[in-house]
Amino acid sequence: MSNRRRSARDNSYRAQYLHSVAWFARRDRWFAEEQAPGGDARCALCLGAGDSRSLELHHLDYRGVTQTPHGWAAHEQHQDLIALHPRCHEYVHQLIDRDRVFSGFVSRRTASLQAIARLQAKIAHYIEASLEQQ
């Protein structure tokens, strides 16, 4: 099993589920829960604040996603989804796609969280280097 992305053409999850009423309703519930009692939704990579218009949700686990004869069902647990800015989301996928270790992890959660940690370390390094140049 690989954590690499398949093209949308070969992937009903990407081509259908992410455009389904079930997904948009689940997404809205996630943001409502995350932003309850004055909380802010934050990007798991850059830690920037955002909302349902500026952040995307990344699946750490697909167990709650099911296709039934009547359409898609969205029963992801809150902790199985994390918010990322679109560019940060793409960086996470690119790293998982190109790194054999990340793409080969049995757990998508582990691959995703390890990719985010590596990218955060790179961001910190670039910030530190730019501050030294000032």
PDB file of C-alpha atoms in Angstrom:
ATOM      1  CA  MET A   1       0.000   0.000   0.000  1.00  0.00           C
ATOM      2  CA  SER A   2       1.217   3.459  -0.838  1.00  0.00           C
ATOM      3  CA  ASN A   3       0.361   6.885   0.516  1.00  0.00           C
ATOM      4  CA  ARG A   4       1.094   8.423  -2.889  1.00  0.00           C
ATOM      5  CA  ARG A   5      -1.762  10.222  -4.597  1.00  0.00           C
ATOM      6  CA  ARG A   6      -3.455   8.619  -7.550  1.00  0.00           C
ATOM      7  CA  SER A   7      -4.790  10.790 -10.346  1.00  0.00           C
ATOM      8  CA  ALA A   8      -8.351  12.001  -9.916  1.00  0.00           C
ATOM      9  CA  ARG A   9      -9.311  10.057 -13.031  1.00  0.00           C
ATOM     10  CA  ASP A  10      -8.410   6.772 -11.321  1.00  0.00           C
ATOM     11  CA  ASN A  11      -9.605   7.747  -7.880  1.00  0.00           C
ATOM     12  CA  SER A  12     -13.317   7.977  -7.014  1.00  0.00           C
ATOM     13  CA  TYR A  13     -12.382   9.566  -3.648  1.00  0.00           C
ATOM     14  CA  ARG A  14     -10.789  12.559  -5.366  1.00  0.00           C
ATOM     15  CA  ALA A  15     -13.084  12.699  -8.390  1.00  0.00           C
ATOM     16  CA  GLN A  16     -16.363  12.137  -6.532  1.00  0.00           C
ATOM     17  CA  TYR A  17     -16.152  12.180  -2.730  1.00  0.00           C
ATOM     18  CA  LEU A  18     -14.359  15.528  -2.425  1.00  0.00           C
ATOM     19  CA  HIS A  19     -17.144  17.064  -4.536  1.00  0.00           C
ATOM     20  CA  SER A  20     -20.009  15.374  -2.694  1.00  0.00           C
ATOM     21  CA  VAL A  21     -22.672  16.895  -0.489  1.00  0.00           C
ATOM     22  CA  ALA A  22     -21.586  14.468   2.270  1.00  0.00           C
ATOM     23  CA  TRP A  23     -17.997  15.805   2.228  1.00  0.00           C
ATOM     24  CA  PHE A  24     -19.038  19.468   2.255  1.00  0.00           C
ATOM     25  CA  ALA A  25     -21.394  18.818   5.181  1.00  0.00           C
ATOM     26  CA  ARG A  26     -18.621  16.972   7.091  1.00  0.00           C
ATOM     27  CA  ARG A  27     -16.163  19.751   6.287  1.00  0.00           C
ATOM     28  CA  ASP A  28     -18.597  22.389   7.601  1.00  0.00           C
ATOM     29  CA  ARG A  29     -19.086  20.371  10.818  1.00  0.00           C
ATOM     30  CA  TRP A  30     -15.304  20.088  11.299  1.00  0.00           C
ATOM     31  CA  PHE A  31     -14.824  23.839  11.041  1.00  0.00           C
ATOM     32  CA  ALA A  32     -17.812  24.516  13.306  1.00  0.00           C
ATOM     33  CA  GLU A  33     -16.352  22.171  15.961  1.00  0.00           C
ATOM     34  CA  GLU A  34     -12.838  23.584  15.569  1.00  0.00           C
ATOM     35  CA  GLN A  35     -13.971  27.185  15.808  1.00  0.00           C
ATOM     36  CA  ALA A  36     -16.409  26.581  18.672  1.00  0.00           C
ATOM     37  CA  PRO A  37     -16.002  28.681  21.842  1.00  0.00           C
ATOM     38  CA  GLY A  38     -13.868  31.359  20.190  1.00  0.00           C
ATOM     39  CA  GLY A  39     -11.297  28.919  18.824  1.00  0.00           C
ATOM     40  CA  ASP A  40      -9.424  29.555  15.630  1.00  0.00           C
ATOM     41  CA  ALA A  41      -8.727  26.998  12.981  1.00  0.00           C
ATOM     42  CA  ARG A  42      -4.996  26.881  12.277  1.00  0.00           C
ATOM     43  CA  CYS A  43      -2.901  25.365   9.532  1.00  0.00           C
ATOM     44  CA  ALA A  44      -1.118  22.301  10.899  1.00  0.00           C
ATOM     45  CA  LEU A  45       2.015  23.206   8.908  1.00  0.00           C
ATOM     46  CA  CYS A  46       2.562  26.978   9.081  1.00  0.00           C
ATOM     47  CA  LEU A  47       0.261  27.515  12.105  1.00  0.00           C
ATOM     48  CA  GLY A  48      -1.427  30.455  10.376  1.00  0.00           C
ATOM     49  CA  ALA A  49      -5.036  31.147  11.268  1.00  0.00           C
ATOM     50  CA  GLY A  50      -7.765  30.524   8.762  1.00  0.00           C
ATOM     51  CA  ASP A  51     -11.320  29.480   8.193  1.00  0.00           C
ATOM     52  CA  SER A  52     -13.331  27.227   5.900  1.00  0.00           C
ATOM     53  CA  ARG A  53     -12.659  29.562   2.961  1.00  0.00           C
ATOM     54  CA  SER A  54      -8.875  29.715   3.377  1.00  0.00           C
ATOM     55  CA  LEU A  55      -8.061  26.231   4.709  1.00  0.00           C
ATOM     56  CA  GLU A  56      -8.455  22.750   3.273  1.00  0.00           C
ATOM     57  CA  LEU A  57      -8.854  19.543   5.256  1.00  0.00           C
ATOM     58  CA  HIS A  58      -6.330  16.729   4.924  1.00  0.00           C
ATOM     59  CA  HIS A  59      -7.337  13.178   5.822  1.00  0.00           C
ATOM     60  CA  LEU A  60      -5.072  11.407   8.290  1.00  0.00           C
ATOM     61  CA  ASP A  61      -7.298   8.367   8.035  1.00  0.00           C
ATOM     62  CA  TYR A  62      -9.925   7.303   5.504  1.00  0.00           C
ATOM     63  CA  ARG A  63     -11.859   4.851   7.694  1.00  0.00           C
ATOM     64  CA  GLY A  64     -14.869   7.180   7.941  1.00  0.00           C
ATOM     65  CA  VAL A  65     -15.189   7.567   4.176  1.00  0.00           C
ATOM     66  CA  THR A  66     -17.517   5.015   2.655  1.00  0.00           C
ATOM     67  CA  GLN A  67     -19.382   4.668  -0.573  1.00  0.00           C
ATOM     68  CA  THR A  68     -22.854   3.194  -0.295  1.00  0.00           C
ATOM     69  CA  PRO A  69     -25.405   2.307  -2.968  1.00  0.00           C
ATOM     70  CA  HIS A  70     -27.058   5.648  -2.107  1.00  0.00           C
ATOM     71  CA  GLY A  71     -23.909   7.770  -2.368  1.00  0.00           C
ATOM     72  CA  TRP A  72     -21.021   8.776  -0.167  1.00  0.00           C
ATOM     73  CA  ALA A  73     -21.050   8.726   3.640  1.00  0.00           C
ATOM     74  CA  ALA A  74     -18.739  11.001   5.625  1.00  0.00           C
ATOM     75  CA  HIS A  75     -18.117   9.675   9.136  1.00  0.00           C
ATOM     76  CA  GLU A  76     -14.528  10.816   9.679  1.00  0.00           C
ATOM     77  CA  GLN A  77     -13.546  11.407  13.285  1.00  0.00           C
ATOM     78  CA  HIS A  78     -12.616  15.017  14.084  1.00  0.00           C
ATOM     79  CA  GLN A  79      -9.014  14.002  14.855  1.00  0.00           C
ATOM     80  CA  ASP A  80      -8.717  12.232  11.483  1.00  0.00           C
ATOM     81  CA  LEU A  81      -8.826  15.589   9.688  1.00  0.00           C
ATOM     82  CA  ILE A  82      -6.343  18.451   9.898  1.00  0.00           C
ATOM     83  CA  ALA A  83      -6.503  21.906   8.388  1.00  0.00           C
ATOM     84  CA  LEU A  84      -3.864  23.123   5.943  1.00  0.00           C
ATOM     85  CA  HIS A  85      -3.587  26.165   3.711  1.00  0.00           C
ATOM     86  CA  PRO A  86      -3.856  25.047   0.064  1.00  0.00           C
ATOM     87  CA  ARG A  87      -0.143  25.612  -0.585  1.00  0.00           C
ATOM     88  CA  CYS A  88       0.852  23.863   2.656  1.00  0.00           C
ATOM     89  CA  HIS A  89      -1.485  20.988   1.752  1.00  0.00           C
ATOM     90  CA  GLU A  90       0.217  20.644  -1.620  1.00  0.00           C
ATOM     91  CA  TYR A  91       3.682  20.666   0.028  1.00  0.00           C
ATOM     92  CA  VAL A  92       2.631  17.814   2.336  1.00  0.00           C
ATOM     93  CA  HIS A  93       1.348  15.765  -0.611  1.00  0.00           C
ATOM     94  CA  GLN A  94       4.428  16.489  -2.711  1.00  0.00           C
ATOM     95  CA  LEU A  95       6.742  15.332   0.069  1.00  0.00           C
ATOM     96  CA  ILE A  96       4.742  12.155   0.685  1.00  0.00           C
ATOM     97  CA  ASP A  97       4.568  11.472  -3.064  1.00  0.00           C
ATOM     98  CA  ARG A  98       8.304  11.820  -3.686  1.00  0.00           C
ATOM     99  CA  ASP A  99       9.761  10.345  -0.487  1.00  0.00           C
ATOM    100  CA  ARG A 100       9.841   6.536  -0.450  1.00  0.00           C
ATOM    101  CA  VAL A 101       9.824   6.371   3.331  1.00  0.00           C
ATOM    102  CA  PHE A 102       6.721   8.542   3.700  1.00  0.00           C
ATOM    103  CA  SER A 103       4.876   6.974   0.786  1.00  0.00           C
ATOM    104  CA  GLY A 104       5.677   3.505   2.145  1.00  0.00           C
ATOM    105  CA  PHE A 105       4.471   4.044   5.719  1.00  0.00           C
ATOM    106  CA  VAL A 106       1.603   1.729   6.533  1.00  0.00           C
ATOM    107  CA  SER A 107      -0.165   4.541   8.366  1.00  0.00           C
ATOM    108  CA  ARG A 108      -1.271   7.601   6.428  1.00  0.00           C
ATOM    109  CA  ARG A 109      -1.403   9.429   9.771  1.00  0.00           C
ATOM    110  CA  THR A 110       2.286   8.701  10.419  1.00  0.00           C
ATOM    111  CA  ALA A 111       3.280   9.668   6.877  1.00  0.00           C
ATOM    112  CA  SER A 112       1.341  12.936   7.079  1.00  0.00           C
ATOM    113  CA  LEU A 113       2.534  13.951  10.539  1.00  0.00           C
ATOM    114  CA  GLN A 114       6.159  13.083   9.757  1.00  0.00           C
ATOM    115  CA  ALA A 115       5.977  15.061   6.488  1.00  0.00           C
ATOM    116  CA  ILE A 116       4.559  18.063   8.365  1.00  0.00           C
ATOM    117  CA  ALA A 117       7.320  17.819  10.996  1.00  0.00           C
ATOM    118  CA  ARG A 118      10.006  17.710   8.285  1.00  0.00           C
ATOM    119  CA  LEU A 119       8.498  20.701   6.474  1.00  0.00           C
ATOM    120  CA  GLN A 120       8.219  22.661   9.735  1.00  0.00           C
ATOM    121  CA  ALA A 121      11.921  22.003  10.379  1.00  0.00           C
ATOM    122  CA  LYS A 122      12.745  23.324   6.902  1.00  0.00           C
ATOM    123  CA  ILE A 123      10.651  26.434   7.482  1.00  0.00           C
ATOM    124  CA  ALA A 124      12.416  27.048  10.804  1.00  0.00           C
ATOM    125  CA  HIS A 125      15.794  26.623   9.106  1.00  0.00           C
ATOM    126  CA  TYR A 126      14.919  29.144   6.374  1.00  0.00           C
ATOM    127  CA  ILE A 127      13.629  31.655   8.915  1.00  0.00           C
ATOM    128  CA  GLU A 128      16.765  31.270  11.014  1.00  0.00           C
ATOM    129  CA  ALA A 129      19.005  31.675   7.954  1.00  0.00           C
ATOM    130  CA  SER A 130      17.155  34.785   6.787  1.00  0.00           C
ATOM    131  CA  LEU A 131      17.408  36.343  10.264  1.00  0.00           C
ATOM    132  CA  GLU A 132      21.153  35.711  10.303  1.00  0.00           C
ATOM    133  CA  GLN A 133      21.496  37.530   6.987  1.00  0.00           C
ATOM    134  CA  GLN A 134      19.809  40.671   8.339  1.00  0.00           C
TER     135      GLN A 134
END
